[in-house]
Amino acid sequence: MFLRLLADVRWRGADPKWRSAARCRSASGTAETQPVPLPAEARVVICGGGITGTSVAYHLAKLGWKDVVLLEQGRLAAGTTRFCAGIVSTARPVSIELKMADYSNKLYQQLEQETGVQTGYVKTGSVSLAQTQDRLISLKRIASSLNVSGIPCEIISPKQVAQLHPLINIHDLVGAMYVPEDALVLSANVSLALATAASRNGVQIHERTSVSHVSVQKGRVTGVETDRGHIKCQYFVNCAGQWAYELGHSGEEPVNIPLHACEHFYLLTHPLKDPLANNVPTVVDPDGRIYIRNWQGGILSGGFEKNPKPLFTEGRNQLEIHNLQEDWDHFEPLLSSLLRRMPNLEALQIMQLVNCPESFTPDMRCIMGESPTVRGYFVLAGMNSAGISYGGGAGKYLAEWMVNGYPSENVWPLDLKRFGTLQSSRTFLRHRVMEVMPLICDLKVPRWDFQTGRQLRTSPLYDRLDAQGARWMEKHGFERVKYFVPPGKDLLDLDQSKTFYKPDWFDIVGSEVKCCKEAVCVIDMSSFTKFEISSTGDQALQSLQYLFSNDLDVPVGHVVHTGMLNENGGYENDCSIARLSKRSFFMISPTDQQVHCWAWLKNHLPEDSNLTIEDVTWKYTALNLIGPRAVDVLSELSYAPMTPEHFPSFFCKVSDPGVGGSGVIVTLKG
């Protein structure tokens, strides 16, 4: 019988309001009581009763939204949350993730007192090990961010590591990072505590209730269809974990949620002869690809192998996640790392190898925010094996987003709209997560790029630039040149120059910058987002004047660099707008703003049949001619005069380049 290692949900600790709503079952599996009927209408319906769903419900109730319904297809916290290792770590390289983890830690610390539900919170601290100087530099960078955020942290020596954890082998270490405020919790009980508090504040919780699809009318959520009836609602929150992708595609209007599940392994041991103390620090050995924590006097240890095993989740297999098949051969490299780091464990008896699903995203960051295609459809999923660390803070920010229109922090690195349709294909996701999962332990050095899912979007000049020695990076699925390798340089050496010190490409980029400053260069900017906005009357001008900060009522042919602002005066997008005619405007924005910018314009432009917006990113190849000699080059290519009198700054015109009759181009000059 499978061991429930992280404390199954304790029903007696639950609030009676929602405990009576559960479908109680006897040992034979027959229903003892009838479930409470679903409400016909609610303001918000949340799908998923794990750490993310209960956190969203908890924080919505705290912000005053009482008409909230949480639906769980099985039992609360019986999915991935139940198998979570329970490590609350604030050591995160991305600022917003650090803030989420810090908030989660503080929330869990007081949750037991608030609800009466035992969460198992123990402040143990954590030690992240460094076997190389580059790894130590990486830890020092993280430590700097932690200290700036007011989180106690210090870089320590190998001898200090041995003092904190006597079982750790320190012979190959160059240093470590110690975060004394990190903690351990019982993940399922944290979800139970959040649900209990949410229920006491008016949230209705219904278990054994599956969501089949979300109803949408005129691009907005109107209701949710379940196996127990329909619920009208204004907002829907997809917190379905590994099933979030399928649930997003099951609606009347599909919502792309790019994540994919992989198998995740960790082992449990029997207690040591001298059991480990409850407050012994958690150990993270990224160079060994493993983590180690105390578990009932023994060890819980898992990691992120180099050859992960993706899972297929089509059809939403089981209502509650069970232990998947053991695979000791697959886990052997991580077990070897564990024994190297803790040699005294060789004689320790292993109790079990746990295999559970974890969801990963294309860029190793979680997904939150409103769908760009369906208003009122929010998502919080794809935790990349850090759900317990992020759960509290992520739920807080999403609840603020729904209630106030914006979260209290800049969450753009996590926004669902950072992805396009290409990143949501099953083939892309399956290959990308096989790269992402190992990268969780790899060094994130400057100019680092993903290797899978490449060449999905290329400019017409891709082959020519590649033949000239271009080295490529990826932005929003688009291939962009980083720099050009001069003749005679060893490409393999450049590929391997992953370091925090001066890289091989440093002088190459320096010479290119010098050329841009002193002579002339051509930059392929075809990847930039491009929109055409036009109308039959003055609707286009009036609408853009409302949305943008600078005055766009300029003469035809002028270019305005401006910002697209929200209601609070904050930037939503940075762009340049050219007035092509009295009623037509051409908008250029950064590459990764394509989905976000389109959604913002569609949501804020008036519904007027005389006003049209078209994404023309694919229609134009964009070349940026830059440098003090740019005008000289352009003059040789165009029949039109390029003098300041005829072509002033921030001006655009349609011009024939005169090179073999190659067509008409729009030229912009700043």
PDB file of N, CA, C and O in Angstrom, residues 44-47 52-53 56 100 214 221 235-249 254-259 361 365-383 394-395 397-399 401-402 411 414-419:
ATOM      1  N   VAL A  44     -16.809  34.038  -9.062  1.00  0.00           N
ATOM      2  CA  VAL A  44     -15.581  33.383  -9.496  1.00  0.00           C
ATOM      3  C   VAL A  44     -15.722  31.888  -9.309  1.00  0.00           C
ATOM      4  O   VAL A  44     -16.220  31.429  -8.269  1.00  0.00           O
ATOM      5  N   VAL A  45     -15.273  31.124 -10.299  1.00  0.00           N
ATOM      6  CA  VAL A  45     -15.135  29.678 -10.162  1.00  0.00           C
ATOM      7  C   VAL A  45     -13.664  29.336 -10.343  1.00  0.00           C
ATOM      8  O   VAL A  45     -13.050  29.705 -11.349  1.00  0.00           O
ATOM      9  N   ILE A  46     -13.099  28.638  -9.352  1.00  0.00           N
ATOM     10  CA  ILE A  46     -11.708  28.195  -9.404  1.00  0.00           C
ATOM     11  C   ILE A  46     -11.689  26.699  -9.628  1.00  0.00           C
ATOM     12  O   ILE A  46     -12.376  25.956  -8.914  1.00  0.00           O
ATOM     13  N   CYS A  47     -10.933  26.238 -10.590  1.00  0.00           N
ATOM     14  CA  CYS A  47     -10.794  24.811 -10.850  1.00  0.00           C
ATOM     15  C   CYS A  47      -9.437  24.344 -10.337  1.00  0.00           C
ATOM     16  O   CYS A  47      -8.399  24.778 -10.840  1.00  0.00           O
ATOM     17  N   THR A  52      -2.127  25.991  -5.423  1.00  0.00           N
ATOM     18  CA  THR A  52      -2.411  27.232  -6.147  1.00  0.00           C
ATOM     19  C   THR A  52      -3.888  27.615  -6.062  1.00  0.00           C
ATOM     20  O   THR A  52      -4.219  28.774  -5.817  1.00  0.00           O
ATOM     21  N   GLY A  53      -4.775  26.634  -6.259  1.00  0.00           N
ATOM     22  CA  GLY A  53      -6.204  26.945  -6.227  1.00  0.00           C
ATOM     23  C   GLY A  53      -6.669  27.418  -4.868  1.00  0.00           C
ATOM     24  O   GLY A  53      -7.414  28.406  -4.753  1.00  0.00           O
ATOM     25  N   VAL A  56      -5.375  31.014  -4.233  1.00  0.00           N
ATOM     26  CA  VAL A  56      -6.174  32.036  -4.917  1.00  0.00           C
ATOM     27  C   VAL A  56      -7.476  32.268  -4.159  1.00  0.00           C
ATOM     28  O   VAL A  56      -7.892  33.414  -3.930  1.00  0.00           O
ATOM     29  N   MET A 100       7.673  36.174  -4.344  1.00  0.00           N
ATOM     30  CA  MET A 100       6.584  35.233  -4.110  1.00  0.00           C
ATOM     31  C   MET A 100       6.970  34.222  -3.037  1.00  0.00           C
ATOM     32  O   MET A 100       6.178  33.904  -2.139  1.00  0.00           O
ATOM     33  N   VAL A 214     -15.483  25.605 -20.243  1.00  0.00           N
ATOM     34  CA  VAL A 214     -15.845  26.960 -19.821  1.00  0.00           C
ATOM     35  C   VAL A 214     -16.669  27.606 -20.927  1.00  0.00           C
ATOM     36  O   VAL A 214     -16.264  27.597 -22.096  1.00  0.00           O
ATOM     37  N   VAL A 221     -15.858  35.140 -20.346  1.00  0.00           N
ATOM     38  CA  VAL A 221     -16.367  34.008 -19.577  1.00  0.00           C
ATOM     39  C   VAL A 221     -17.787  34.291 -19.099  1.00  0.00           C
ATOM     40  O   VAL A 221     -18.078  35.371 -18.577  1.00  0.00           O
ATOM     41  N   TYR A 235     -15.828  35.188 -13.713  1.00  0.00           N
ATOM     42  CA  TYR A 235     -14.403  34.879 -13.764  1.00  0.00           C
ATOM     43  C   TYR A 235     -14.202  33.381 -13.587  1.00  0.00           C
ATOM     44  O   TYR A 235     -14.902  32.739 -12.790  1.00  0.00           O
ATOM     45  N   PHE A 236     -13.217  32.860 -14.305  1.00  0.00           N
ATOM     46  CA  PHE A 236     -12.809  31.468 -14.138  1.00  0.00           C
ATOM     47  C   PHE A 236     -11.304  31.437 -13.939  1.00  0.00           C
ATOM     48  O   PHE A 236     -10.560  32.157 -14.617  1.00  0.00           O
ATOM     49  N   VAL A 237     -10.837  30.616 -12.987  1.00  0.00           N
ATOM     50  CA  VAL A 237      -9.405  30.503 -12.705  1.00  0.00           C
ATOM     51  C   VAL A 237      -8.978  29.055 -12.917  1.00  0.00           C
ATOM     52  O   VAL A 237      -9.473  28.151 -12.230  1.00  0.00           O
ATOM     53  N   ASN A 238      -8.074  28.853 -13.852  1.00  0.00           N
ATOM     54  CA  ASN A 238      -7.564  27.524 -14.165  1.00  0.00           C
ATOM     55  C   ASN A 238      -6.336  27.249 -13.301  1.00  0.00           C
ATOM     56  O   ASN A 238      -5.247  27.741 -13.580  1.00  0.00           O
ATOM     57  N   CYS A 239      -6.542  26.473 -12.236  1.00  0.00           N
ATOM     58  CA  CYS A 239      -5.445  26.042 -11.357  1.00  0.00           C
ATOM     59  C   CYS A 239      -5.362  24.520 -11.388  1.00  0.00           C
ATOM     60  O   CYS A 239      -5.150  23.861 -10.361  1.00  0.00           O
ATOM     61  N   ALA A 240      -5.529  23.956 -12.568  1.00  0.00           N
ATOM     62  CA  ALA A 240      -5.667  22.505 -12.715  1.00  0.00           C
ATOM     63  C   ALA A 240      -4.342  21.769 -12.803  1.00  0.00           C
ATOM     64  O   ALA A 240      -4.314  20.584 -13.127  1.00  0.00           O
ATOM     65  N   GLY A 241      -3.233  22.442 -12.561  1.00  0.00           N
ATOM     66  CA  GLY A 241      -1.947  21.757 -12.525  1.00  0.00           C
ATOM     67  C   GLY A 241      -1.592  21.104 -13.840  1.00  0.00           C
ATOM     68  O   GLY A 241      -1.649  21.727 -14.897  1.00  0.00           O
ATOM     69  N   GLN A 242      -1.230  19.817 -13.792  1.00  0.00           N
ATOM     70  CA  GLN A 242      -0.791  19.131 -14.999  1.00  0.00           C
ATOM     71  C   GLN A 242      -1.900  18.986 -16.027  1.00  0.00           C
ATOM     72  O   GLN A 242      -1.628  18.704 -17.190  1.00  0.00           O
ATOM     73  N   TRP A 243      -3.156  19.196 -15.619  1.00  0.00           N
ATOM     74  CA  TRP A 243      -4.268  19.118 -16.551  1.00  0.00           C
ATOM     75  C   TRP A 243      -4.705  20.500 -17.065  1.00  0.00           C
ATOM     76  O   TRP A 243      -5.705  20.617 -17.756  1.00  0.00           O
ATOM     77  N   ALA A 244      -3.965  21.542 -16.706  1.00  0.00           N
ATOM     78  CA  ALA A 244      -4.348  22.898 -17.117  1.00  0.00           C
ATOM     79  C   ALA A 244      -4.347  23.042 -18.631  1.00  0.00           C
ATOM     80  O   ALA A 244      -5.188  23.748 -19.199  1.00  0.00           O
ATOM     81  N   TYR A 245      -3.392  22.391 -19.299  1.00  0.00           N
ATOM     82  CA  TYR A 245      -3.317  22.480 -20.767  1.00  0.00           C
ATOM     83  C   TYR A 245      -4.596  21.924 -21.399  1.00  0.00           C
ATOM     84  O   TYR A 245      -5.217  22.588 -22.242  1.00  0.00           O
ATOM     85  N   GLU A 246      -4.995  20.707 -21.011  1.00  0.00           N
ATOM     86  CA  GLU A 246      -6.195  20.092 -21.593  1.00  0.00           C
ATOM     87  C   GLU A 246      -7.450  20.884 -21.253  1.00  0.00           C
ATOM     88  O   GLU A 246      -8.330  21.054 -22.087  1.00  0.00           O
ATOM     89  N   LEU A 247      -7.528  21.370 -20.012  1.00  0.00           N
ATOM     90  CA  LEU A 247      -8.700  22.152 -19.622  1.00  0.00           C
ATOM     91  C   LEU A 247      -8.785  23.433 -20.441  1.00  0.00           C
ATOM     92  O   LEU A 247      -9.875  23.846 -20.849  1.00  0.00           O
ATOM     93  N   GLY A 248      -7.640  24.055 -20.704  1.00  0.00           N
ATOM     94  CA  GLY A 248      -7.648  25.260 -21.529  1.00  0.00           C
ATOM     95  C   GLY A 248      -8.162  25.007 -22.934  1.00  0.00           C
ATOM     96  O   GLY A 248      -8.840  25.859 -23.518  1.00  0.00           O
ATOM     97  N   HIS A 249      -7.861  23.844 -23.478  1.00  0.00           N
ATOM     98  CA  HIS A 249      -8.294  23.521 -24.843  1.00  0.00           C
ATOM     99  C   HIS A 249      -9.686  22.896 -24.892  1.00  0.00           C
ATOM    100  O   HIS A 249     -10.190  22.624 -25.991  1.00  0.00           O
ATOM    101  N   PRO A 254     -10.603  28.040 -27.188  1.00  0.00           N
ATOM    102  CA  PRO A 254      -9.404  27.488 -26.548  1.00  0.00           C
ATOM    103  C   PRO A 254      -8.514  28.575 -25.945  1.00  0.00           C
ATOM    104  O   PRO A 254      -8.362  29.661 -26.489  1.00  0.00           O
ATOM    105  N   VAL A 255      -7.927  28.250 -24.812  1.00  0.00           N
ATOM    106  CA  VAL A 255      -6.948  29.097 -24.146  1.00  0.00           C
ATOM    107  C   VAL A 255      -5.639  28.312 -24.069  1.00  0.00           C
ATOM    108  O   VAL A 255      -5.596  27.221 -23.488  1.00  0.00           O
ATOM    109  N   ASN A 256      -4.592  28.842 -24.666  1.00  0.00           N
ATOM    110  CA  ASN A 256      -3.308  28.153 -24.686  1.00  0.00           C
ATOM    111  C   ASN A 256      -2.581  28.340 -23.355  1.00  0.00           C
ATOM    112  O   ASN A 256      -2.314  29.465 -22.936  1.00  0.00           O
ATOM    113  N   ILE A 257      -2.247  27.232 -22.721  1.00  0.00           N
ATOM    114  CA  ILE A 257      -1.501  27.252 -21.457  1.00  0.00           C
ATOM    115  C   ILE A 257      -0.304  26.327 -21.639  1.00  0.00           C
ATOM    116  O   ILE A 257      -0.408  25.111 -21.446  1.00  0.00           O
ATOM    117  N   PRO A 258       0.840  26.866 -22.045  1.00  0.00           N
ATOM    118  CA  PRO A 258       1.974  26.021 -22.421  1.00  0.00           C
ATOM    119  C   PRO A 258       2.715  25.411 -21.231  1.00  0.00           C
ATOM    120  O   PRO A 258       3.582  26.043 -20.624  1.00  0.00           O
ATOM    121  N   LEU A 259       2.335  24.209 -20.886  1.00  0.00           N
ATOM    122  CA  LEU A 259       3.052  23.448 -19.873  1.00  0.00           C
ATOM    123  C   LEU A 259       2.970  21.970 -20.219  1.00  0.00           C
ATOM    124  O   LEU A 259       2.110  21.540 -20.992  1.00  0.00           O
ATOM    125  N   THR A 361       7.216  24.572 -17.674  1.00  0.00           N
ATOM    126  CA  THR A 361       6.857  25.534 -18.719  1.00  0.00           C
ATOM    127  C   THR A 361       8.044  25.747 -19.659  1.00  0.00           C
ATOM    128  O   THR A 361       9.167  25.345 -19.345  1.00  0.00           O
ATOM    129  N   ARG A 365       9.623  29.376 -15.834  1.00  0.00           N
ATOM    130  CA  ARG A 365       8.915  30.300 -14.948  1.00  0.00           C
ATOM    131  C   ARG A 365       7.438  29.947 -14.966  1.00  0.00           C
ATOM    132  O   ARG A 365       6.906  29.510 -15.990  1.00  0.00           O
ATOM    133  N   CYS A 366       6.763  30.136 -13.844  1.00  0.00           N
ATOM    134  CA  CYS A 366       5.355  29.750 -13.759  1.00  0.00           C
ATOM    135  C   CYS A 366       4.487  30.649 -14.630  1.00  0.00           C
ATOM    136  O   CYS A 366       4.941  31.672 -15.154  1.00  0.00           O
ATOM    137  N   ILE A 367       3.243  30.258 -14.785  1.00  0.00           N
ATOM    138  CA  ILE A 367       2.305  30.958 -15.664  1.00  0.00           C
ATOM    139  C   ILE A 367       1.176  31.538 -14.829  1.00  0.00           C
ATOM    140  O   ILE A 367       0.537  30.831 -14.047  1.00  0.00           O
ATOM    141  N   MET A 368       0.929  32.822 -14.974  1.00  0.00           N
ATOM    142  CA  MET A 368      -0.211  33.445 -14.314  1.00  0.00           C
ATOM    143  C   MET A 368      -0.757  34.573 -15.193  1.00  0.00           C
ATOM    144  O   MET A 368      -0.082  35.048 -16.113  1.00  0.00           O
ATOM    145  N   GLY A 369      -1.982  34.954 -14.914  1.00  0.00           N
ATOM    146  CA  GLY A 369      -2.556  36.097 -15.617  1.00  0.00           C
ATOM    147  C   GLY A 369      -3.804  35.766 -16.405  1.00  0.00           C
ATOM    148  O   GLY A 369      -4.286  34.631 -16.422  1.00  0.00           O
ATOM    149  N   GLU A 370      -4.328  36.781 -17.069  1.00  0.00           N
ATOM    150  CA  GLU A 370      -5.558  36.650 -17.838  1.00  0.00           C
ATOM    151  C   GLU A 370      -5.246  36.216 -19.263  1.00  0.00           C
ATOM    152  O   GLU A 370      -4.251  36.631 -19.855  1.00  0.00           O
ATOM    153  N   SER A 371      -6.124  35.388 -19.813  1.00  0.00           N
ATOM    154  CA  SER A 371      -5.960  34.926 -21.179  1.00  0.00           C
ATOM    155  C   SER A 371      -6.025  36.101 -22.150  1.00  0.00           C
ATOM    156  O   SER A 371      -6.844  37.012 -21.976  1.00  0.00           O
ATOM    157  N   PRO A 372      -5.189  36.108 -23.193  1.00  0.00           N
ATOM    158  CA  PRO A 372      -5.261  37.183 -24.186  1.00  0.00           C
ATOM    159  C   PRO A 372      -6.467  37.065 -25.110  1.00  0.00           C
ATOM    160  O   PRO A 372      -6.785  38.008 -25.830  1.00  0.00           O
ATOM    161  N   THR A 373      -7.144  35.918 -25.098  1.00  0.00           N
ATOM    162  CA  THR A 373      -8.263  35.698 -26.020  1.00  0.00           C
ATOM    163  C   THR A 373      -9.624  35.677 -25.343  1.00  0.00           C
ATOM    164  O   THR A 373     -10.640  35.895 -26.005  1.00  0.00           O
ATOM    165  N   VAL A 374      -9.669  35.385 -24.032  1.00  0.00           N
ATOM    166  CA  VAL A 374     -10.947  35.293 -23.320  1.00  0.00           C
ATOM    167  C   VAL A 374     -10.876  36.154 -22.062  1.00  0.00           C
ATOM    168  O   VAL A 374     -10.096  35.878 -21.152  1.00  0.00           O
ATOM    169  N   ARG A 375     -11.694  37.196 -22.007  1.00  0.00           N
ATOM    170  CA  ARG A 375     -11.722  38.060 -20.827  1.00  0.00           C
ATOM    171  C   ARG A 375     -12.321  37.300 -19.648  1.00  0.00           C
ATOM    172  O   ARG A 375     -13.296  36.572 -19.785  1.00  0.00           O
ATOM    173  N   GLY A 376     -11.738  37.510 -18.467  1.00  0.00           N
ATOM    174  CA  GLY A 376     -12.232  36.855 -17.271  1.00  0.00           C
ATOM    175  C   GLY A 376     -11.703  35.454 -17.056  1.00  0.00           C
ATOM    176  O   GLY A 376     -12.037  34.819 -16.055  1.00  0.00           O
ATOM    177  N   TYR A 377     -10.873  34.951 -17.965  1.00  0.00           N
ATOM    178  CA  TYR A 377     -10.283  33.621 -17.841  1.00  0.00           C
ATOM    179  C   TYR A 377      -8.853  33.794 -17.329  1.00  0.00           C
ATOM    180  O   TYR A 377      -7.978  34.258 -18.048  1.00  0.00           O
ATOM    181  N   PHE A 378      -8.625  33.422 -16.067  1.00  0.00           N
ATOM    182  CA  PHE A 378      -7.311  33.577 -15.449  1.00  0.00           C
ATOM    183  C   PHE A 378      -6.648  32.211 -15.259  1.00  0.00           C
ATOM    184  O   PHE A 378      -7.323  31.183 -15.165  1.00  0.00           O
ATOM    185  N   VAL A 379      -5.327  32.239 -15.188  1.00  0.00           N
ATOM    186  CA  VAL A 379      -4.537  31.008 -15.097  1.00  0.00           C
ATOM    187  C   VAL A 379      -3.484  31.160 -14.006  1.00  0.00           C
ATOM    188  O   VAL A 379      -2.871  32.222 -13.861  1.00  0.00           O
ATOM    189  N   LEU A 380      -3.286  30.093 -13.234  1.00  0.00           N
ATOM    190  CA  LEU A 380      -2.145  29.991 -12.330  1.00  0.00           C
ATOM    191  C   LEU A 380      -1.711  28.532 -12.333  1.00  0.00           C
ATOM    192  O   LEU A 380      -2.367  27.671 -11.735  1.00  0.00           O
ATOM    193  N   ALA A 381      -0.620  28.237 -13.024  1.00  0.00           N
ATOM    194  CA  ALA A 381      -0.189  26.845 -13.203  1.00  0.00           C
ATOM    195  C   ALA A 381       1.271  26.831 -13.631  1.00  0.00           C
ATOM    196  O   ALA A 381       1.906  27.868 -13.808  1.00  0.00           O
ATOM    197  N   GLY A 382       1.804  25.609 -13.822  1.00  0.00           N
ATOM    198  CA  GLY A 382       3.172  25.457 -14.316  1.00  0.00           C
ATOM    199  C   GLY A 382       4.206  25.907 -13.304  1.00  0.00           C
ATOM    200  O   GLY A 382       5.010  26.793 -13.571  1.00  0.00           O
ATOM    201  N   MET A 383       4.252  25.255 -12.144  1.00  0.00           N
ATOM    202  CA  MET A 383       5.112  25.716 -11.051  1.00  0.00           C
ATOM    203  C   MET A 383       6.552  25.231 -11.151  1.00  0.00           C
ATOM    204  O   MET A 383       7.387  25.586 -10.323  1.00  0.00           O
ATOM    205  N   ALA A 394       2.080  33.581  -5.322  1.00  0.00           N
ATOM    206  CA  ALA A 394       1.426  33.569  -6.632  1.00  0.00           C
ATOM    207  C   ALA A 394      -0.078  33.748  -6.492  1.00  0.00           C
ATOM    208  O   ALA A 394      -0.712  34.475  -7.266  1.00  0.00           O
ATOM    209  N   GLY A 395      -0.673  33.078  -5.502  1.00  0.00           N
ATOM    210  CA  GLY A 395      -2.106  33.242  -5.270  1.00  0.00           C
ATOM    211  C   GLY A 395      -2.465  34.664  -4.876  1.00  0.00           C
ATOM    212  O   GLY A 395      -3.505  35.194  -5.274  1.00  0.00           O
ATOM    213  N   TYR A 397      -0.799  37.487  -5.755  1.00  0.00           N
ATOM    214  CA  TYR A 397      -0.688  38.383  -6.901  1.00  0.00           C
ATOM    215  C   TYR A 397      -1.829  38.169  -7.902  1.00  0.00           C
ATOM    216  O   TYR A 397      -2.347  39.135  -8.477  1.00  0.00           O
ATOM    217  N   LEU A 398      -2.230  36.915  -8.102  1.00  0.00           N
ATOM    218  CA  LEU A 398      -3.332  36.684  -9.042  1.00  0.00           C
ATOM    219  C   LEU A 398      -4.639  37.231  -8.485  1.00  0.00           C
ATOM    220  O   LEU A 398      -5.448  37.810  -9.227  1.00  0.00           O
ATOM    221  N   ALA A 399      -4.867  37.065  -7.186  1.00  0.00           N
ATOM    222  CA  ALA A 399      -6.081  37.615  -6.577  1.00  0.00           C
ATOM    223  C   ALA A 399      -6.107  39.139  -6.704  1.00  0.00           C
ATOM    224  O   ALA A 399      -7.150  39.739  -7.026  1.00  0.00           O
ATOM    225  N   TRP A 401      -4.656  40.854  -9.017  1.00  0.00           N
ATOM    226  CA  TRP A 401      -4.875  41.105 -10.448  1.00  0.00           C
ATOM    227  C   TRP A 401      -6.370  41.095 -10.759  1.00  0.00           C
ATOM    228  O   TRP A 401      -6.886  41.962 -11.480  1.00  0.00           O
ATOM    229  N   MET A 402      -7.080  40.105 -10.216  1.00  0.00           N
ATOM    230  CA  MET A 402      -8.509  39.976 -10.499  1.00  0.00           C
ATOM    231  C   MET A 402      -9.317  41.081  -9.831  1.00  0.00           C
ATOM    232  O   MET A 402     -10.235  41.643 -10.433  1.00  0.00           O
ATOM    233  N   VAL A 411       4.680  41.505 -12.602  1.00  0.00           N
ATOM    234  CA  VAL A 411       4.721  40.061 -12.826  1.00  0.00           C
ATOM    235  C   VAL A 411       4.877  39.715 -14.309  1.00  0.00           C
ATOM    236  O   VAL A 411       4.588  38.587 -14.713  1.00  0.00           O
ATOM    237  N   LEU A 414       6.160  36.432 -15.591  1.00  0.00           N
ATOM    238  CA  LEU A 414       5.320  35.265 -15.368  1.00  0.00           C
ATOM    239  C   LEU A 414       4.016  35.320 -16.161  1.00  0.00           C
ATOM    240  O   LEU A 414       3.236  34.361 -16.132  1.00  0.00           O
ATOM    241  N   ASP A 415       3.767  36.413 -16.861  1.00  0.00           N
ATOM    242  CA  ASP A 415       2.488  36.645 -17.533  1.00  0.00           C
ATOM    243  C   ASP A 415       2.266  35.622 -18.644  1.00  0.00           C
ATOM    244  O   ASP A 415       3.156  35.360 -19.468  1.00  0.00           O
ATOM    245  N   LEU A 416       1.069  35.043 -18.673  1.00  0.00           N
ATOM    246  CA  LEU A 416       0.701  34.095 -19.730  1.00  0.00           C
ATOM    247  C   LEU A 416       0.924  34.677 -21.116  1.00  0.00           C
ATOM    248  O   LEU A 416       1.277  33.952 -22.064  1.00  0.00           O
ATOM    249  N   LYS A 417       0.769  35.994 -21.255  1.00  0.00           N
ATOM    250  CA  LYS A 417       0.858  36.632 -22.572  1.00  0.00           C
ATOM    251  C   LYS A 417       2.297  36.758 -23.078  1.00  0.00           C
ATOM    252  O   LYS A 417       2.517  37.298 -24.153  1.00  0.00           O
ATOM    253  N   ARG A 418       3.260  36.260 -22.315  1.00  0.00           N
ATOM    254  CA  ARG A 418       4.635  36.249 -22.835  1.00  0.00           C
ATOM    255  C   ARG A 418       4.830  35.140 -23.868  1.00  0.00           C
ATOM    256  O   ARG A 418       5.843  35.105 -24.568  1.00  0.00           O
ATOM    257  N   PHE A 419       3.859  34.229 -23.957  1.00  0.00           N
ATOM    258  CA  PHE A 419       3.937  33.121 -24.897  1.00  0.00           C
ATOM    259  C   PHE A 419       3.001  33.351 -26.084  1.00  0.00           C
ATOM    260  O   PHE A 419       1.949  33.981 -25.952  1.00  0.00           O
TER     261      PHE A 419
END
